[in-house]
Every structure is written in structure tokens, then in C-alpha cells.
Amino acid sequence: MDVKFRLGEYKALLYRILLGYFFYFVSRVLFFAFNTNLFAVDDVHSLLRLCYYGMAFDTTALFYINSLFVILSILPLKINTGAKYQKGLSILYFVTNLIAYATNFVDIVYYRFSQVRSTKATLDLLTDETNKKALFEHFSWAYWYVIAVYIICCLCWIWLYYRVRVKPGIVKNQRAYFYSSVVSFLIVIALLIGGIRGDFSHSTRPINMVDAYKHVTIPNQGDIVLNTPFAILRTLSSNNFKLEHWTDSAYINANIKPIKQYNGNPAVKPNVVIIILESMAREYWGSMNRGTKITGFKTYTPFLDSLSDSSLVFTNAYANGRQSIHAVSSILAGIPSFQTAFTSSPYAKQKIQSMVSICDSLGYQTSFFHGAANGSMGFQGFGNILGFKNYFGRTEYNNDGDFDGIWGIWDESFFQFMGKTLSKQKQPFMATLFSLSSHDPFQIPEKYKQRFKGGPLAIDKCVQYSDNALRAFFNYAKTQPWYSNTIFVITADHTSQTYYPEYSKAINRFAVPILFFSANKAYALKGVRTDLASQMDIYPSIIDLIGYKKPFRSWGRSLITNSAAETPRVINSPGNIYQFMQGNYIYLFDGKIVTGVFAASDKGLEKNLITSTTNPEISKGMLDCKAFIQDYTDRIVNGKLNSK
């Protein structure tokens, strides 16, 4: 057969690329189907509309992944139609495509925990895990059906690929073959470049993750539009810490107030214990939901509910990040994480003023406790940057008889270990405990399986178990001389599974509890507060309580002094857009423009008030959002996290 114009090869190439579009569509539908409760998509038409918009992102991912395959398919080599050459092309095609395709299936499972498409930051987080093998084995077993669906899709893809074959041919007219191939090559290369960029316009920047959000009314629907290979590829060399100049330093100092100073004066320096509970969202705490009027609400935290009655609790508090390591930087150093985790960036390795460094300067003994393998989650590395004097992990616990088989030491045992370790330390001490038993795969010790039955969510029984572990810890702590002068702060790193529709709303996907407790009545830590609060407010609150009187850097505010001069605000990111809450409104900002303004009560982001920008409060809120991000980026990039 004469292959002068190579039409058979081009048809086969087009068919093979179209197969990619089809299977990306399949994985997108599966992604939605497995996570339906997280998305407000009302009907099939709406889902198909999101899939249609997703084709632009599929184009970029597929053209990136298949660029070498496409080039080798159209090079004028005369041997292109040979069986060996086509075999080599098929191997290249399937190795690159099926590996990339697998990431879509990883997010079918992982999305319910991360609430964002996986990116380079996810890969960075994985490198910090020391028990990768155990995690892989667990997730492979727990979610075998997702792997099975992936394998079925791959087999179908391979079968369909071979339905259209390139037939061997002979080049009789070499000149026509060469010239037509060159013209085709140039056209295809132009199409590749346009597809990878997202369009052919020189005036526009290449398509990016944030572009998915211009097609949706509810931000997390953008994750349906996106695909995971695109998200990873677009963030491999991205830098989300970009200096901006929307306003001047005078405005920032007057309105954002990044430098704080308080006048707390305790009679004796108090001990401080920060307890960060894994995935322990506000949804599970009865005391945090007494005013929510959720029909049929059930609590899984009887001990924490009773402790709340003697504590200062914040029922309108939010996380400043999506992952565990985000919480550590937010709580201990007041540094939130947005598109990119601060702790995974090259800027994390600078001198950082934090709760740890200030406590160190006041003579505190500082310790971090986490029952997982030392180094897990990046806690030990970041803890060293902050300056913790002691780190206690699974190694220091030194008894794998209490190992849960996946993550680390069971909470009850490790909490007791922390209590006994603190009893040996010199006062004052500042300790941070990060729990782990309420993490997927949501297991509890065998002896408690009949006692803690849980509820409709897999995590519910783990919440009951960890709540009881806290009860046992406090029962021990009460017997120790350090208890009466210790301030306890209890919060969560991020949210997890949701059952009640109220907590599936976009803003409430960050809803966490914050509780301050001390047996010492002098600190007056009692009451219920409904004003905005977030994890980054914990740092300045503790600095206020321990009586540090010098100026220090903090984007949060003291929840203790509660000064009218400090504006309550919350900022976080579902992955590709900023969510900024202040006053009566919620603002969505894509890094360039404010794309949405919503009433503070509109947690589902259903009614966009963006047309009301003549409202002075809205105009100020927009500028404050930009000013916050401007100062945040400036201090991180220019090494000012230790500045006064």
C-alpha cells in the first residue's frame, strides 16, 4: 500500500488521542459518582456541562502526556508503519497514558480527605511519609474496587486501541511523502502548542487551574472540571508565592496589623498544651452544635462536650488549610497555607517567629508529640525549624505492642505517654500533641469495638474512641502538680467525612472547633463565642496569655483580649482560590480579581453579590483580602517571618 499522504496514520493518531478524551470523561464521571455528597450538582445536565468545560483541561493534559508519542507518530521516517515501530509506539502510549490516568483514580479516593485535586504539593507530602508501604497496602485493600475499575478501564482502553491499526505500507513517492509529512508535522506541532497552552492567543497566559473556576458557581465544582494529571503538571514548576502590590504598607499596618503586642500579666508563667486532633471536625462535637438546629444531630464527643461547659469555646472557627501539616504552621506559627503548603516551599527554611520560639525565649521546655513514625507528615522537620527542644514519636514511645498497624501508636496509649513525659519535665513547658487514631482507615482497638459503635460515618467510632482517650488523659493530668497552672487548647487539623448537609457546604468544609481550658480560674477561660476565629488566632492568643509583652508577627488576633482594634477574619483556600471571611461577607479571590461576594450566612456560596461592589464594606473587604495576601507573600518571600 502506498503511504504517500499517510492518511491512515493520521486517522489512527486522531483515534488514539480521542480515546484519551473518552476515558478521561469516564474517570471524571467516576470521580463525581464516588464523591457525590461533596458537590452541589443537581442533575445530569449540570454534570455534563462541567465535563464539557473539562475538555479544555483534558486537552492540555493529553497533549502534554502524548507529545512524544504524537511527534514519533508523524515523523517522516518511512518506517512508521512497520510492525516493530508501531509496537514501540503502543508501549510508549500505554506507559505514559496509563500512569497519568491512574492519578485520576487516586483522587477518586483521596479527594474526600484533601478536598482538592492532587498537585505537586501532594507529591511533596508523600515524600515526608515514612510508612509508604503500609499505607499503599492498606489503601489497596480498603479501596480494591477502585483499583478494579481502573484495571477494567485500562483493559478497555487497550482493547479499543487495537481496533484501529496502522497497516504496513511502502513509500513510492518519497518527495510527496516528505513534503506532505513536513506540512502535517508543522500543523500538528502548532496544534500541540495551542492545546498545551489552552488557546492560540499570544495575549493570554497558558490555561491554569484557576481557569476551571470561571465555569462554576460553587468553587469545588471546579475540581470536576479539572483532571489530576493536569493539576500535577501545571504545578510541577509553579510558584504560588508571587509578590504583588495592591496597596501600601501604611494600609497594611493600619488594617491587617501584622505586628501584634499584648499586655498579659500572669502571676506565674502557665504551662501550655496544644492538642491537635486528627480530622476531628466541628461536625462531630455536640457542644459546637448546640445552636445549629441540625435535625437529628448526634454527638460523638461526650467528654469534650462536658469539658466545653468549663471552657472558652469558639463555635464559628475554621481551619486555615486543608492538610495536617498546614494546621501545624497555622496553629504554632500563625502561617496559613493556600494553593501551596508553606511548609513544602523553599521559604519554610528561614527563621520563623512562632509560639515555639517565643516560649523558648521565656525559658519554656518545648516538646512535640506525635505517635506516628518519626518524620511522618513532615512534623519533625518543621518542628526542628520552629525550634522544638524535644520530639517524641513512635521511636521514643518504644513499644510497638500499641501500634495500630498503619499509622502509629493508639491515641489512648500515646496520650498517657505524653502525660507521664510532661510530669518529668521542668515547668513551665509548652507541648503540642498531634493525635492520629481518627485517621483513615478509621480503626479502633479491638477491646473498644463493642463499646464504640459510631454512627453513619466510618470516622464516628474513632471520634468516640479519641474523645475517651482524652478523658483518660485529663483524668491522669488532674492528679499531677502541673495541671492546675496549665492552659489547654484543643482544635482539629482539618475536617473529614461529612454526614449533615450543613457541613457539606463549601465554607463549612473548613469548620473546626477551638477550645481553651484551664483549671486555673484566673485565666477566665469560659464562655461560648460566635465571632469568627481560625487556627492562626491560637498563636497570638497563647502569646497574650503567657504574658509576652514585646511586638511579634501575627496575622491572627488574640481571642483572649478580643480587642475592637483587631478585626475578626478567616482566610483559607480549597486549592485554587482564596476564601476570605470578614464582617458580613465572604469573598472569593482568584489571585487577580474578586470573583464572588457572599453573605456571611451563605456558607454554600449560593447567591453571588458581586454586583454590590458600591457597598463600602464590600469594597474594604476586597482590599483587605488583597492586603492580607500581599503582606503574607512579602514576608514569606523576603524572609520577614521573624520581623518585628
PDB file of N, CA, C and O in Angstrom, residues 341-352 382 385-386 636 641:
ATOM      1  N   ALA A 341       1.475  24.474  50.081  1.00  0.00           N
ATOM      2  CA  ALA A 341       1.787  24.419  51.508  1.00  0.00           C
ATOM      3  C   ALA A 341       3.047  25.212  51.800  1.00  0.00           C
ATOM      4  O   ALA A 341       4.084  24.994  51.160  1.00  0.00           O
ATOM      5  N   PHE A 342       2.976  26.123  52.739  1.00  0.00           N
ATOM      6  CA  PHE A 342       4.162  26.890  53.119  1.00  0.00           C
ATOM      7  C   PHE A 342       5.290  25.955  53.531  1.00  0.00           C
ATOM      8  O   PHE A 342       6.455  26.147  53.164  1.00  0.00           O
ATOM      9  N   THR A 343       4.950  24.909  54.260  1.00  0.00           N
ATOM     10  CA  THR A 343       5.980  24.005  54.781  1.00  0.00           C
ATOM     11  C   THR A 343       6.668  23.198  53.689  1.00  0.00           C
ATOM     12  O   THR A 343       7.746  22.652  53.914  1.00  0.00           O
ATOM     13  N   SER A 344       6.042  23.094  52.508  1.00  0.00           N
ATOM     14  CA  SER A 344       6.653  22.359  51.401  1.00  0.00           C
ATOM     15  C   SER A 344       7.414  23.278  50.460  1.00  0.00           C
ATOM     16  O   SER A 344       7.997  22.815  49.485  1.00  0.00           O
ATOM     17  N   SER A 345       7.384  24.557  50.733  1.00  0.00           N
ATOM     18  CA  SER A 345       8.046  25.522  49.863  1.00  0.00           C
ATOM     19  C   SER A 345       9.488  25.731  50.320  1.00  0.00           C
ATOM     20  O   SER A 345       9.846  25.440  51.460  1.00  0.00           O
ATOM     21  N   PRO A 346      10.335  26.269  49.439  1.00  0.00           N
ATOM     22  CA  PRO A 346      11.721  26.551  49.844  1.00  0.00           C
ATOM     23  C   PRO A 346      11.815  27.650  50.886  1.00  0.00           C
ATOM     24  O   PRO A 346      12.842  27.797  51.541  1.00  0.00           O
ATOM     25  N   TYR A 347      10.717  28.400  51.079  1.00  0.00           N
ATOM     26  CA  TYR A 347      10.737  29.520  52.028  1.00  0.00           C
ATOM     27  C   TYR A 347      10.556  29.071  53.481  1.00  0.00           C
ATOM     28  O   TYR A 347      10.714  29.875  54.402  1.00  0.00           O
ATOM     29  N   ALA A 348      10.209  27.795  53.673  1.00  0.00           N
ATOM     30  CA  ALA A 348       9.990  27.313  55.043  1.00  0.00           C
ATOM     31  C   ALA A 348      11.283  27.261  55.838  1.00  0.00           C
ATOM     32  O   ALA A 348      11.266  27.290  57.070  1.00  0.00           O
ATOM     33  N   LYS A 349      12.399  27.191  55.145  1.00  0.00           N
ATOM     34  CA  LYS A 349      13.695  27.033  55.820  1.00  0.00           C
ATOM     35  C   LYS A 349      14.306  28.390  56.149  1.00  0.00           C
ATOM     36  O   LYS A 349      15.421  28.714  55.751  1.00  0.00           O
ATOM     37  N   GLN A 350      13.568  29.207  56.844  1.00  0.00           N
ATOM     38  CA  GLN A 350      14.052  30.507  57.302  1.00  0.00           C
ATOM     39  C   GLN A 350      13.719  30.645  58.780  1.00  0.00           C
ATOM     40  O   GLN A 350      12.986  29.839  59.345  1.00  0.00           O
ATOM     41  N   LYS A 351      14.273  31.651  59.406  1.00  0.00           N
ATOM     42  CA  LYS A 351      13.998  31.856  60.820  1.00  0.00           C
ATOM     43  C   LYS A 351      12.567  32.359  60.969  1.00  0.00           C
ATOM     44  O   LYS A 351      12.170  33.339  60.345  1.00  0.00           O
ATOM     45  N   ILE A 352      11.789  31.662  61.793  1.00  0.00           N
ATOM     46  CA  ILE A 352      10.359  31.947  61.922  1.00  0.00           C
ATOM     47  C   ILE A 352      10.026  32.252  63.376  1.00  0.00           C
ATOM     48  O   ILE A 352      10.278  31.435  64.258  1.00  0.00           O
ATOM     49  N   PHE A 382       9.617  20.202  60.275  1.00  0.00           N
ATOM     50  CA  PHE A 382       9.143  21.564  60.505  1.00  0.00           C
ATOM     51  C   PHE A 382       9.279  21.936  61.974  1.00  0.00           C
ATOM     52  O   PHE A 382       9.558  23.091  62.310  1.00  0.00           O
ATOM     53  N   ILE A 385      12.610  23.283  62.500  1.00  0.00           N
ATOM     54  CA  ILE A 385      12.714  24.658  62.010  1.00  0.00           C
ATOM     55  C   ILE A 385      12.148  25.630  63.043  1.00  0.00           C
ATOM     56  O   ILE A 385      12.725  26.694  63.300  1.00  0.00           O
ATOM     57  N   LEU A 386      11.016  25.254  63.651  1.00  0.00           N
ATOM     58  CA  LEU A 386      10.409  26.129  64.661  1.00  0.00           C
ATOM     59  C   LEU A 386      11.235  26.190  65.937  1.00  0.00           C
ATOM     60  O   LEU A 386      11.143  27.167  66.684  1.00  0.00           O
ATOM     61  N   ILE A 636       6.924  36.069  53.507  1.00  0.00           N
ATOM     62  CA  ILE A 636       7.453  34.736  53.231  1.00  0.00           C
ATOM     63  C   ILE A 636       8.609  34.794  52.240  1.00  0.00           C
ATOM     64  O   ILE A 636       9.685  34.243  52.481  1.00  0.00           O
ATOM     65  N   LEU A 641       9.561  36.611  58.253  1.00  0.00           N
ATOM     66  CA  LEU A 641       8.698  35.904  59.200  1.00  0.00           C
ATOM     67  C   LEU A 641       9.192  36.028  60.632  1.00  0.00           C
ATOM     68  O   LEU A 641       8.521  35.597  61.564  1.00  0.00           O
TER      69      LEU A 641
END
